[in-house]
mmCIF file of C-alpha atoms in Angstrom:
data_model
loop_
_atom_site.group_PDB
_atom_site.id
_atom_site.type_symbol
_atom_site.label_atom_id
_atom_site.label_comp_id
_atom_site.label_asym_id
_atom_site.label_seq_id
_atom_site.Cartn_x
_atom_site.Cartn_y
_atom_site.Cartn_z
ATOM 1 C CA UNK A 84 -80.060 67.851 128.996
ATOM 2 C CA UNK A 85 -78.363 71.510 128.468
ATOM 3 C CA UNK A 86 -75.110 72.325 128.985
ATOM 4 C CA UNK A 87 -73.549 75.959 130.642
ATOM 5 C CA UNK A 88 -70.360 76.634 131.148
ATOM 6 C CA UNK A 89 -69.850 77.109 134.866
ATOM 7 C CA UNK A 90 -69.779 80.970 136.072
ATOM 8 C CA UNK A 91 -70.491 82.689 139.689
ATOM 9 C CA UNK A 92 -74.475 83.015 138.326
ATOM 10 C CA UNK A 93 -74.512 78.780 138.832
ATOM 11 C CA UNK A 94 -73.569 78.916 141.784
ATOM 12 C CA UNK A 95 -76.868 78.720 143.686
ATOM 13 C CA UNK A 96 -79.095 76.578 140.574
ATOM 14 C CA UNK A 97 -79.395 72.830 140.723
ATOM 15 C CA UNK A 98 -76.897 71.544 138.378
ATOM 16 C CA UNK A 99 -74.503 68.621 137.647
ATOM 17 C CA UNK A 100 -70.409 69.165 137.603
ATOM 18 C CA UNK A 101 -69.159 66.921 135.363
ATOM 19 C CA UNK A 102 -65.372 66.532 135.179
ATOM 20 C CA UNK A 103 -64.694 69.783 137.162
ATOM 21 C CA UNK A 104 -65.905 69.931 140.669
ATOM 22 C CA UNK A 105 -68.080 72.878 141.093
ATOM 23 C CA UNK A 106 -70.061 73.631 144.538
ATOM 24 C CA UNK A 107 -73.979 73.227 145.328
ATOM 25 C CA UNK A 108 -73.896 70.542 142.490
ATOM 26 C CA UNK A 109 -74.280 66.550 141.781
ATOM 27 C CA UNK A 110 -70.636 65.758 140.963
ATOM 28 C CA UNK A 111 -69.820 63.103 138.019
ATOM 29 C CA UNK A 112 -65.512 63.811 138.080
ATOM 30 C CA UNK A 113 -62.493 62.046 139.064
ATOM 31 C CA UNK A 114 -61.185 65.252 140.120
ATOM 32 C CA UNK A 115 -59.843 65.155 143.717
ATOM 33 C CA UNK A 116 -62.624 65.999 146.280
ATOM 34 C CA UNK A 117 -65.213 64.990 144.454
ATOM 35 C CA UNK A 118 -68.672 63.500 145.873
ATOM 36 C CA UNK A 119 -69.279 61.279 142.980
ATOM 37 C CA UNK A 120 -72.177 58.538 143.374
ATOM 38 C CA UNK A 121 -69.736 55.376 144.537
ATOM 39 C CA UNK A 122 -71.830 53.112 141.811
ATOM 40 C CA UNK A 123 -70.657 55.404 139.031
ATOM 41 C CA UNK A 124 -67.156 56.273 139.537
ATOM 42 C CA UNK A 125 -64.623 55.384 137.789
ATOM 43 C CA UNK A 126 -60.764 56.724 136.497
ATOM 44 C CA UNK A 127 -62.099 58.954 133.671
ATOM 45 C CA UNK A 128 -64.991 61.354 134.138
ATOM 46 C CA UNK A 129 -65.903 59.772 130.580
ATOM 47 C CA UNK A 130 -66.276 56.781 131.815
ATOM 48 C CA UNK A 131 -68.108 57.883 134.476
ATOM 49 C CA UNK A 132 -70.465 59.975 132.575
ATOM 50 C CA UNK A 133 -70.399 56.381 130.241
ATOM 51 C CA UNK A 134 -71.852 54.309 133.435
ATOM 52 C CA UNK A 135 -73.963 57.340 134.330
ATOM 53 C CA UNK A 136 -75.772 57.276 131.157
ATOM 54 C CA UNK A 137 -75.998 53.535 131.057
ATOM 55 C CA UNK A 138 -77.158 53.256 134.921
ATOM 56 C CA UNK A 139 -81.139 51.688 135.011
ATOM 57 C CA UNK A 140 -80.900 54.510 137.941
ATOM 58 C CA UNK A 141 -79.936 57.415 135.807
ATOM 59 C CA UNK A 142 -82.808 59.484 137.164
ATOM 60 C CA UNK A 143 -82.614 58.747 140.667
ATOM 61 C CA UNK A 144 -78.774 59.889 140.066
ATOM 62 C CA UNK A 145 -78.934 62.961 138.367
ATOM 63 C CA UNK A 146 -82.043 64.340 140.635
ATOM 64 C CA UNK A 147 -83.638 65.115 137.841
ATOM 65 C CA UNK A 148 -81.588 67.673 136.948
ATOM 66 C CA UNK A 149 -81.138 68.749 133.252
ATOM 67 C CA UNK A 150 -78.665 71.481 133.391
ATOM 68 C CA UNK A 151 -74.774 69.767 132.989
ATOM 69 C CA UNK A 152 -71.789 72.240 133.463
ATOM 70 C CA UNK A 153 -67.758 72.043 133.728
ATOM 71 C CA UNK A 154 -65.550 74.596 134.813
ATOM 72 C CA UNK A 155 -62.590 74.225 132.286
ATOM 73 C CA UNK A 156 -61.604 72.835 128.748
ATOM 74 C CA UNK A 157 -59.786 69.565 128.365
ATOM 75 C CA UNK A 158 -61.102 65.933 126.322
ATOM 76 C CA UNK A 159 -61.968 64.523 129.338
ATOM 77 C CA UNK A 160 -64.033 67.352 129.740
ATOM 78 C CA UNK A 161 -65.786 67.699 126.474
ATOM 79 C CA UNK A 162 -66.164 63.860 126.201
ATOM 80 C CA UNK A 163 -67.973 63.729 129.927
ATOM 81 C CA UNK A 164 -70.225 66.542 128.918
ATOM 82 C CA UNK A 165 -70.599 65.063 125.238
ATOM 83 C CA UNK A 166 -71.754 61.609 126.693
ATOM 84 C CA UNK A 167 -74.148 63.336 129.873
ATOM 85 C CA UNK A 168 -75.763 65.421 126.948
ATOM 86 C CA UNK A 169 -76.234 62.298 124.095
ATOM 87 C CA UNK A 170 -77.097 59.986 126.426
ATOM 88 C CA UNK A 171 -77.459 55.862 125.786
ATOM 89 C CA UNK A 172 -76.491 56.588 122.363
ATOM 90 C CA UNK A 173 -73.112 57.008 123.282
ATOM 91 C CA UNK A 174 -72.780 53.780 124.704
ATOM 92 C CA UNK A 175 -71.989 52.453 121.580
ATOM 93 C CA UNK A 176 -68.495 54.803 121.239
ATOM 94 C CA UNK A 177 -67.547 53.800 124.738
ATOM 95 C CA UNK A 178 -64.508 52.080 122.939
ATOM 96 C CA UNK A 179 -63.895 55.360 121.088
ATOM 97 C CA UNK A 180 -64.156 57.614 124.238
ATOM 98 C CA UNK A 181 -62.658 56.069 127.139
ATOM 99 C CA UNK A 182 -59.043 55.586 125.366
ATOM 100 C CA UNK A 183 -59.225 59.455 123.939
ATOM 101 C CA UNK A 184 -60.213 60.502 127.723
ATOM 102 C CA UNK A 185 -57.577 58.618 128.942
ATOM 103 C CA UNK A 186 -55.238 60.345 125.962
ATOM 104 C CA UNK A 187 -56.021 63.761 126.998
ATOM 105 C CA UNK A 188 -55.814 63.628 130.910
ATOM 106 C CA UNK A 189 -53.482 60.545 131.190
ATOM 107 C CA UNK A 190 -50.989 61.004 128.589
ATOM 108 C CA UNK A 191 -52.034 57.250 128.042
ATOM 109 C CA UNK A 192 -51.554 55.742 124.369
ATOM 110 C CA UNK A 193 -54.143 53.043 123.862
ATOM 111 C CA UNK A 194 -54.316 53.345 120.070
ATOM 112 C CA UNK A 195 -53.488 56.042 117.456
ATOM 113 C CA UNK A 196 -56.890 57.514 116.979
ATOM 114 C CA UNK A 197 -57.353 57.928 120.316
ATOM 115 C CA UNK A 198 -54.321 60.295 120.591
ATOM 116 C CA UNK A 199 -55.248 61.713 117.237
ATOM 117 C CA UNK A 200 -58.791 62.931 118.498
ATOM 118 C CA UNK A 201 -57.495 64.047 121.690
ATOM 119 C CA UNK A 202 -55.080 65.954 119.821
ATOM 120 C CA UNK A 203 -57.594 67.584 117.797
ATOM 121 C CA UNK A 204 -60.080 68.651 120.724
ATOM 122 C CA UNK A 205 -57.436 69.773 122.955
ATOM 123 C CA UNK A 206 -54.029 70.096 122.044
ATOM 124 C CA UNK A 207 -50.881 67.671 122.224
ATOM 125 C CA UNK A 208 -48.438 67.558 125.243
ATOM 126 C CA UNK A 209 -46.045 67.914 123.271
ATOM 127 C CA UNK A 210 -45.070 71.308 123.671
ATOM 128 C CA UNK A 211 -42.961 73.675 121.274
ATOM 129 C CA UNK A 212 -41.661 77.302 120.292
ATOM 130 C CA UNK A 213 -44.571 77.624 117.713
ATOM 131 C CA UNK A 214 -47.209 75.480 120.292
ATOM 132 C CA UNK A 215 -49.934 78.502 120.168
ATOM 133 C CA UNK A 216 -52.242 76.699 122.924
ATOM 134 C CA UNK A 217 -55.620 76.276 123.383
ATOM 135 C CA UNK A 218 -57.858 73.575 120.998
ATOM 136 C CA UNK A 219 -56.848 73.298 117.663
ATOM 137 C CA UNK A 220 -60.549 72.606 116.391
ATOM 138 C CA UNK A 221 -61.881 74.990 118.138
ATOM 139 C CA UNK A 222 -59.133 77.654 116.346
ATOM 140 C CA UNK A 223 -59.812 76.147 113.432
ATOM 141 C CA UNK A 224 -63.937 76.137 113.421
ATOM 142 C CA UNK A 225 -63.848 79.570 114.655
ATOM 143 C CA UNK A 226 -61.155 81.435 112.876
ATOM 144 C CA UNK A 227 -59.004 83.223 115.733
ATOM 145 C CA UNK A 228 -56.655 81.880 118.157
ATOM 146 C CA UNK A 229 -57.962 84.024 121.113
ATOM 147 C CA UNK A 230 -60.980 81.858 122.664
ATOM 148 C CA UNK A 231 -62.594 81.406 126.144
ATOM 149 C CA UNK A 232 -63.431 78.072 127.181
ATOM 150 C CA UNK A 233 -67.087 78.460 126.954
ATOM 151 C CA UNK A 234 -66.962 79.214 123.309
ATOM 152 C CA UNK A 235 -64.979 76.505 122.849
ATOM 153 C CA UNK A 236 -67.554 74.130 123.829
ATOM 154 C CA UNK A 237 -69.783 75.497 121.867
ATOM 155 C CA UNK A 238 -67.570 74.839 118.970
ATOM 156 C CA UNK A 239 -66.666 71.229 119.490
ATOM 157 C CA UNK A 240 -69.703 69.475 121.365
ATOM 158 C CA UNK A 241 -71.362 69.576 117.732
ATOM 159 C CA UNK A 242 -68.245 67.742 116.225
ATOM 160 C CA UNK A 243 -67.551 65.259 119.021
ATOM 161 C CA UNK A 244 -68.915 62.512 117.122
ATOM 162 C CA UNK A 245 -67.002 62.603 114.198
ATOM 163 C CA UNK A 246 -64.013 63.478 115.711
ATOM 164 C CA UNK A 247 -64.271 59.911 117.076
ATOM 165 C CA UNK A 248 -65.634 58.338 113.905
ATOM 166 C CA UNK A 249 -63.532 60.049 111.142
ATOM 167 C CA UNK A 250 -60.300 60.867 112.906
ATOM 168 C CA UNK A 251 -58.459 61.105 109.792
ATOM 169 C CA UNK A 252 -61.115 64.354 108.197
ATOM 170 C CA UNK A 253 -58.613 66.146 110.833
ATOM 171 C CA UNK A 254 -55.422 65.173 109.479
ATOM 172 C CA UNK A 255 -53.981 68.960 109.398
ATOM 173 C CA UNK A 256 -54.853 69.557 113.092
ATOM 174 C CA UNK A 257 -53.096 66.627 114.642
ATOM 175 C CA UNK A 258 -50.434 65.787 111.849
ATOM 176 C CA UNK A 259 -47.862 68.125 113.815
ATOM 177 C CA UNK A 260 -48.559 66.864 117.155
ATOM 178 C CA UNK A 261 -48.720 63.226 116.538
ATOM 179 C CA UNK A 262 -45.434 63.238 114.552
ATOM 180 C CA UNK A 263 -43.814 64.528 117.720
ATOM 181 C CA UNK A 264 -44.724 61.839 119.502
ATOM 182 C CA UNK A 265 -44.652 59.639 117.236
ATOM 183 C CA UNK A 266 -41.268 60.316 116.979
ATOM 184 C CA UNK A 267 -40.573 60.183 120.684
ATOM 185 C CA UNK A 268 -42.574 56.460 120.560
ATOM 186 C CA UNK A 269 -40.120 55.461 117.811
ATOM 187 C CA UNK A 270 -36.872 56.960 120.087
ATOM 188 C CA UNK A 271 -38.014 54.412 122.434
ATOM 189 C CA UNK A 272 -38.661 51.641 120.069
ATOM 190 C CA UNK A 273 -35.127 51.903 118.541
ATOM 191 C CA UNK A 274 -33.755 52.024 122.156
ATOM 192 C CA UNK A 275 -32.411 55.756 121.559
ATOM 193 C CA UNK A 276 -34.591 56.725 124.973
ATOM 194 C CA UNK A 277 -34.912 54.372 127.701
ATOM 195 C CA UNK A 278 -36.369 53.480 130.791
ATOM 196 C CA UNK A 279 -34.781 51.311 133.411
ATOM 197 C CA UNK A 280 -37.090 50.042 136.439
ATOM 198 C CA UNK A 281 -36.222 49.336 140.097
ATOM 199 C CA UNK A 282 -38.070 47.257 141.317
ATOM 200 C CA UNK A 283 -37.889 47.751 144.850
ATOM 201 C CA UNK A 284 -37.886 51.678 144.907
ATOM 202 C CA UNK A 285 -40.604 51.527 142.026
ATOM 203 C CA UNK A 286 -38.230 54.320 140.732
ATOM 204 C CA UNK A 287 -38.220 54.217 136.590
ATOM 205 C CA UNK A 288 -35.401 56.189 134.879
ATOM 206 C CA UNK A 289 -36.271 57.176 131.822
ATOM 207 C CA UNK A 290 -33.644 59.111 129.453
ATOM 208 C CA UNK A 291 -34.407 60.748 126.344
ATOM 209 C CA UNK A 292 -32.267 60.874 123.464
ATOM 210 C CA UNK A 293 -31.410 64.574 122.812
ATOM 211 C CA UNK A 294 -33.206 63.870 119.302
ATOM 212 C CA UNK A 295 -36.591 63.017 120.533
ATOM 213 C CA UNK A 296 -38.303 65.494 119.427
ATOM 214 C CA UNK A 297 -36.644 66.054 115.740
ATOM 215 C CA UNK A 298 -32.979 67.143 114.216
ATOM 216 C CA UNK A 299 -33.371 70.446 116.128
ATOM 217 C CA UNK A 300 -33.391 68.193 119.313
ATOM 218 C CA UNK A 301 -35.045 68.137 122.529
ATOM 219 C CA UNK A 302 -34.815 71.672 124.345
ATOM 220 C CA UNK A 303 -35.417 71.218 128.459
ATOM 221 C CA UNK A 304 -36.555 74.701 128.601
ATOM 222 C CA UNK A 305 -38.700 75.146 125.815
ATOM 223 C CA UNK A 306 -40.246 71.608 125.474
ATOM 224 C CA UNK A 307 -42.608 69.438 127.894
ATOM 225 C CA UNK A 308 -41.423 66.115 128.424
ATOM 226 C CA UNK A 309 -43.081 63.494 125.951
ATOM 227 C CA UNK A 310 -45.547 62.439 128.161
ATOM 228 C CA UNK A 311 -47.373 59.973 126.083
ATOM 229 C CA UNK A 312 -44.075 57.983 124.985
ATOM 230 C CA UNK A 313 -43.040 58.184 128.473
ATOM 231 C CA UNK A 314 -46.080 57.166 130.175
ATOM 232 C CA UNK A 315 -46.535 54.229 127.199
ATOM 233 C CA UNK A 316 -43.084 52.594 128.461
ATOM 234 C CA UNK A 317 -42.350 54.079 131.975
ATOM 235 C CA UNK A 318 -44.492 51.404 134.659
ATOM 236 C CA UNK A 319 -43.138 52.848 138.375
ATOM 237 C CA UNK A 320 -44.844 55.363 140.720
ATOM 238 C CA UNK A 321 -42.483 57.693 140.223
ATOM 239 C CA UNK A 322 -39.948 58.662 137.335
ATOM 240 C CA UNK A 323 -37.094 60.157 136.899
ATOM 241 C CA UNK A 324 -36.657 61.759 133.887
ATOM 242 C CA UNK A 325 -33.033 62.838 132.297
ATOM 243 C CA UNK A 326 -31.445 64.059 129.071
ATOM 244 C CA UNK A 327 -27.933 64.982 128.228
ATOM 245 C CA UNK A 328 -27.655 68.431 127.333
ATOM 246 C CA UNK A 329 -24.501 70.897 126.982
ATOM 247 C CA UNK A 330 -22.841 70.868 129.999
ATOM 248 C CA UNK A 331 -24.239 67.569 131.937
ATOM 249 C CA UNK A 332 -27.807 66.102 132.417
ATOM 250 C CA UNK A 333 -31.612 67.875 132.759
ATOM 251 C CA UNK A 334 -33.481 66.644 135.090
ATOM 252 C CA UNK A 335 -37.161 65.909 136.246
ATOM 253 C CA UNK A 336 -39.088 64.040 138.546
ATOM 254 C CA UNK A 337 -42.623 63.287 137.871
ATOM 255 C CA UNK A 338 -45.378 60.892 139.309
ATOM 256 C CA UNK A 339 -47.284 58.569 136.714
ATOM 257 C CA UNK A 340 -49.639 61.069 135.138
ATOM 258 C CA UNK A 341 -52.819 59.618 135.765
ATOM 259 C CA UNK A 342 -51.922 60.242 139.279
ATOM 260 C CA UNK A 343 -53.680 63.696 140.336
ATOM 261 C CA UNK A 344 -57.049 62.074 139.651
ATOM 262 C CA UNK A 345 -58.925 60.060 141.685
ATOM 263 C CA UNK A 346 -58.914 56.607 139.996
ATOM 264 C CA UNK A 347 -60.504 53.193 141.065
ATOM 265 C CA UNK A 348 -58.691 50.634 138.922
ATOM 266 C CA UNK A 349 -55.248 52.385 138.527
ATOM 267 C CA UNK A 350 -53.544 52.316 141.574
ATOM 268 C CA UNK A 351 -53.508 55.411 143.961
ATOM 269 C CA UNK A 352 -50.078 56.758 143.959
ATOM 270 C CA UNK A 353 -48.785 58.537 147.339
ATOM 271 C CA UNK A 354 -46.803 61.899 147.438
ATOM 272 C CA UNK A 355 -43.369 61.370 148.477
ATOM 273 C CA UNK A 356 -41.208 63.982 150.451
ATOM 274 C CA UNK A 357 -38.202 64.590 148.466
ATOM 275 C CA UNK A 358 -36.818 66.745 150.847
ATOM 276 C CA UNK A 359 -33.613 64.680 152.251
ATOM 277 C CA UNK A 360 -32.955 63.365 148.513
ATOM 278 C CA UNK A 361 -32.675 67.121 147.506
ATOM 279 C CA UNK A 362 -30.450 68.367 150.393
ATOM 280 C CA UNK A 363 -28.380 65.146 149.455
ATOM 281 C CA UNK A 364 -28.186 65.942 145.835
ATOM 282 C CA UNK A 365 -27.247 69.424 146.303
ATOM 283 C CA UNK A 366 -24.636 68.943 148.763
ATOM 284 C CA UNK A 367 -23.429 66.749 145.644
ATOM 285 C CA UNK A 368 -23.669 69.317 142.899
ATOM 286 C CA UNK A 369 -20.876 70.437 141.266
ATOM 287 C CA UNK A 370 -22.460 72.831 139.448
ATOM 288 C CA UNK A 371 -23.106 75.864 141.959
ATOM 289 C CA UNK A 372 -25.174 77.636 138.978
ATOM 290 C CA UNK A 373 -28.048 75.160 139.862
ATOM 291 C CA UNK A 374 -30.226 74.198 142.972
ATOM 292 C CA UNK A 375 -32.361 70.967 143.027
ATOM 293 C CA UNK A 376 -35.543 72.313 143.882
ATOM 294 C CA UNK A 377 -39.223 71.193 144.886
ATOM 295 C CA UNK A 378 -41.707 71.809 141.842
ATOM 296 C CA UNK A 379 -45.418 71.636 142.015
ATOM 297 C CA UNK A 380 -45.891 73.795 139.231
ATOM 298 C CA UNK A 381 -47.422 71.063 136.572
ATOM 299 C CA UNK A 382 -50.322 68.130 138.001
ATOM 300 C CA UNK A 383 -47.758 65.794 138.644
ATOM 301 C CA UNK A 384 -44.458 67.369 138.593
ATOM 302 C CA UNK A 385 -42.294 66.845 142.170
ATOM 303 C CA UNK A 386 -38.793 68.292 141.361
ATOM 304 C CA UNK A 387 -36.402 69.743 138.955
ATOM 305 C CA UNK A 388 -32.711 70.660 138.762
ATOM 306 C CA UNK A 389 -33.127 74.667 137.773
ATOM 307 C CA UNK A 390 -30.943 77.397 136.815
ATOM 308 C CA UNK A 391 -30.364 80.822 138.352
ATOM 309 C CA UNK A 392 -33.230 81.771 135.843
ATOM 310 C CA UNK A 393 -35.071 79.081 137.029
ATOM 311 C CA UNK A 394 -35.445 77.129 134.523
ATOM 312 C CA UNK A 395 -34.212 73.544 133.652
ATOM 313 C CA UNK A 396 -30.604 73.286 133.835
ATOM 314 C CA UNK A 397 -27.144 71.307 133.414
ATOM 315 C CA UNK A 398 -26.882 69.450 136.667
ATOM 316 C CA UNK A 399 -23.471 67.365 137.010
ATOM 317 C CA UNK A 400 -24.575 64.540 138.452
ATOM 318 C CA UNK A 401 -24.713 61.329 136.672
ATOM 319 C CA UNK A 402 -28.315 59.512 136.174
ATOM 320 C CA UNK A 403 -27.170 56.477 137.645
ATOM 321 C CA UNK A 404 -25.913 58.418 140.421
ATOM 322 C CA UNK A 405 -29.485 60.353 141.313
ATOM 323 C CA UNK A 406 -31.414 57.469 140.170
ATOM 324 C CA UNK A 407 -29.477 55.449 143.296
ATOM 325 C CA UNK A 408 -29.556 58.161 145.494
ATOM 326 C CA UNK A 409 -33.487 58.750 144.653
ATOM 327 C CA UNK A 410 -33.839 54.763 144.806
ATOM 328 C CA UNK A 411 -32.473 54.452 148.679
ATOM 329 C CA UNK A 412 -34.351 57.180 149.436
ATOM 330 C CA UNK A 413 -37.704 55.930 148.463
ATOM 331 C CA UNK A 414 -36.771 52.258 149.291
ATOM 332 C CA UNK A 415 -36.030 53.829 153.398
ATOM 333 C CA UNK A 416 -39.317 55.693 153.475
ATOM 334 C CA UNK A 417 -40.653 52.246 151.963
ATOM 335 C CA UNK A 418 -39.917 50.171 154.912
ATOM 336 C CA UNK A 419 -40.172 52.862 157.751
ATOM 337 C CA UNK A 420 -43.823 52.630 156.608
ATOM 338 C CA UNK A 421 -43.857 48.782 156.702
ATOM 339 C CA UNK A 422 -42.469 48.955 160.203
ATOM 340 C CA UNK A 423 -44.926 51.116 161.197
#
């Protein structure tokens, strides 16, 4: 097996697309629209490329095909390609790889290393003001900040392996990020953040202390929400997520993060329209700086509260306020399906 990153001269040569979905190929991804042999699939593309490698019909699967590309750079991504190219051997990290995979594309915390190495190959989501993007080991192996995706394969394929084995050797590249959340896990813990679940709506309110992130606090506008802490205690299908900041609340609403994918064992999670909850909510808001507005801009993001700048904002509405407006809503659309 070889790997290529995908580019327009692929296009027409026998290949397999794993993780990404790329045209004229034999798909192995979770990635919406994919064509994925049924007796393979699975939530991750690492754990697909896991059962692929495993299968008795591996050959019969793959076409024969040696050539194994992806179209972008992400764990799940390097990990799918990592286990296509190694083969049986890397049945016996399957524990190591599926909860990383699920780290990187799912926010999901299964254990600490798995964060740690997902950290490492592609970056936290914990964004901040200094965040400079892009893979820290791959930065780090090659010396410069400004890298394409295909050279960062090249990079980290070699060091998958030990970035699974001997997490720790990487210390200064996750250190920052895993402190962050870390510290938003701990905010949680110590009941400064909370979620609250209804039931019936499957609506989960989560607020964030203004701390979360560290004495500077948590900055709407400049940080990402802590997806890992959230998506560690938050269990709905879709969540509301608040903070006080100067002037009233921030606001966000998000589906469970795993949700963009294609999964088999986690449960598929159905778009809502938010329309009539944000025509109610504005009608509501006192302040006229503001609009609630749709948001598609991030995998799973559904609507924020923005400023004339368009960016997150002070919205006057209480949480328990939205959260039961957003809750009847939901709960209505709930049993007009039933009915029907």
């Amino acid at each position: 097996m070889r790997f290529e990153f995908y580019h327009p001269g692929l296009d027409n040569v026998p290949k397999l697309s794993v993780d990404g979905t790329v045209s004229h190929s034999i798909h192995f991804s979770h990635w919406q629209g994919n064509e994925t042999p049924p007796e393979v699939k699975a939530d991750t593309s690492t754990e697909i490329a896991l059962n692929l490698v495993g299968s008795p019909n591996r050959e019969a699967l793959t076409g024969g095909i040696d050539l194994v590309t992806n179209n972008h750079f992400d764990t799940d991504g390097v990990l799918s390609v990592w286990t296509v190219l190694t083969g049986e051997r890397a049945l016996e990290l399957r524990d190591q790889l599926i909860p990383a995979a699920e780290a990187g594309d799912f926010s999901e915390f299964t254990n600490d290393a798995a964060v740690r190495a997902s950290i490492v190959i592609q970056g936290s989501d914990q964004a901040s003001s200094n965040d400079e993007g892009g893979s820290p080991l791959a930065r780090h192996l090659a010396k410069e900040d400004d890298l394409n995706d295909a050279r960062a394969y090249e990079l980290v394929l070699p060091e998958v392996e030990r970035v699974l084995t001997q997490t720790n050797d990487y210390e200064p590249l996750w250190r920052a990020a895993w402190e962050q959340i870390a510290a938003a896990i701990e905010s949680f813990e110590r009941g400064r953040s909370t979620v609250r679940e209804f039931n019936e709506s499957r609506l989960s309110l989560v607020t964030l202390a203004p701390e979360v992130f560290s004495a500077s606090g948590f900055n709407p506008t400049r940080h990402a929400a802590p997806y890992t802490a959230i998506s560690h205690y938050a269990h709905g299908e879709i969540y509301l997520i608040t903070t006080p900041i100067a002037g009233g609340w921030a606001y966000r609403i998000d589906y469970p993060y795993y949700s963009w994918a294609e999964t088999i064992v986690r449960p598929k999670i159905a778009r809502r329209d938010l329309t009539p909850l944000l025509r109610r909510l504005n009608e509501l808001e006192a302040n006229a700086k503001g609009r609630w507005k749709l948001d598609s801009s991030e995998m799973t993001s559904a609507a924020k509260f923005l400023n004339e700048a368009g960016v997150c904002g002070a919205s006057a509405i209480e949480p328990d306020a939205v959260a039961g407006i957003l809750g009847a809503v939901l709960s209505a659309k709930e049993a007009a399906g039933a009915r029907r």
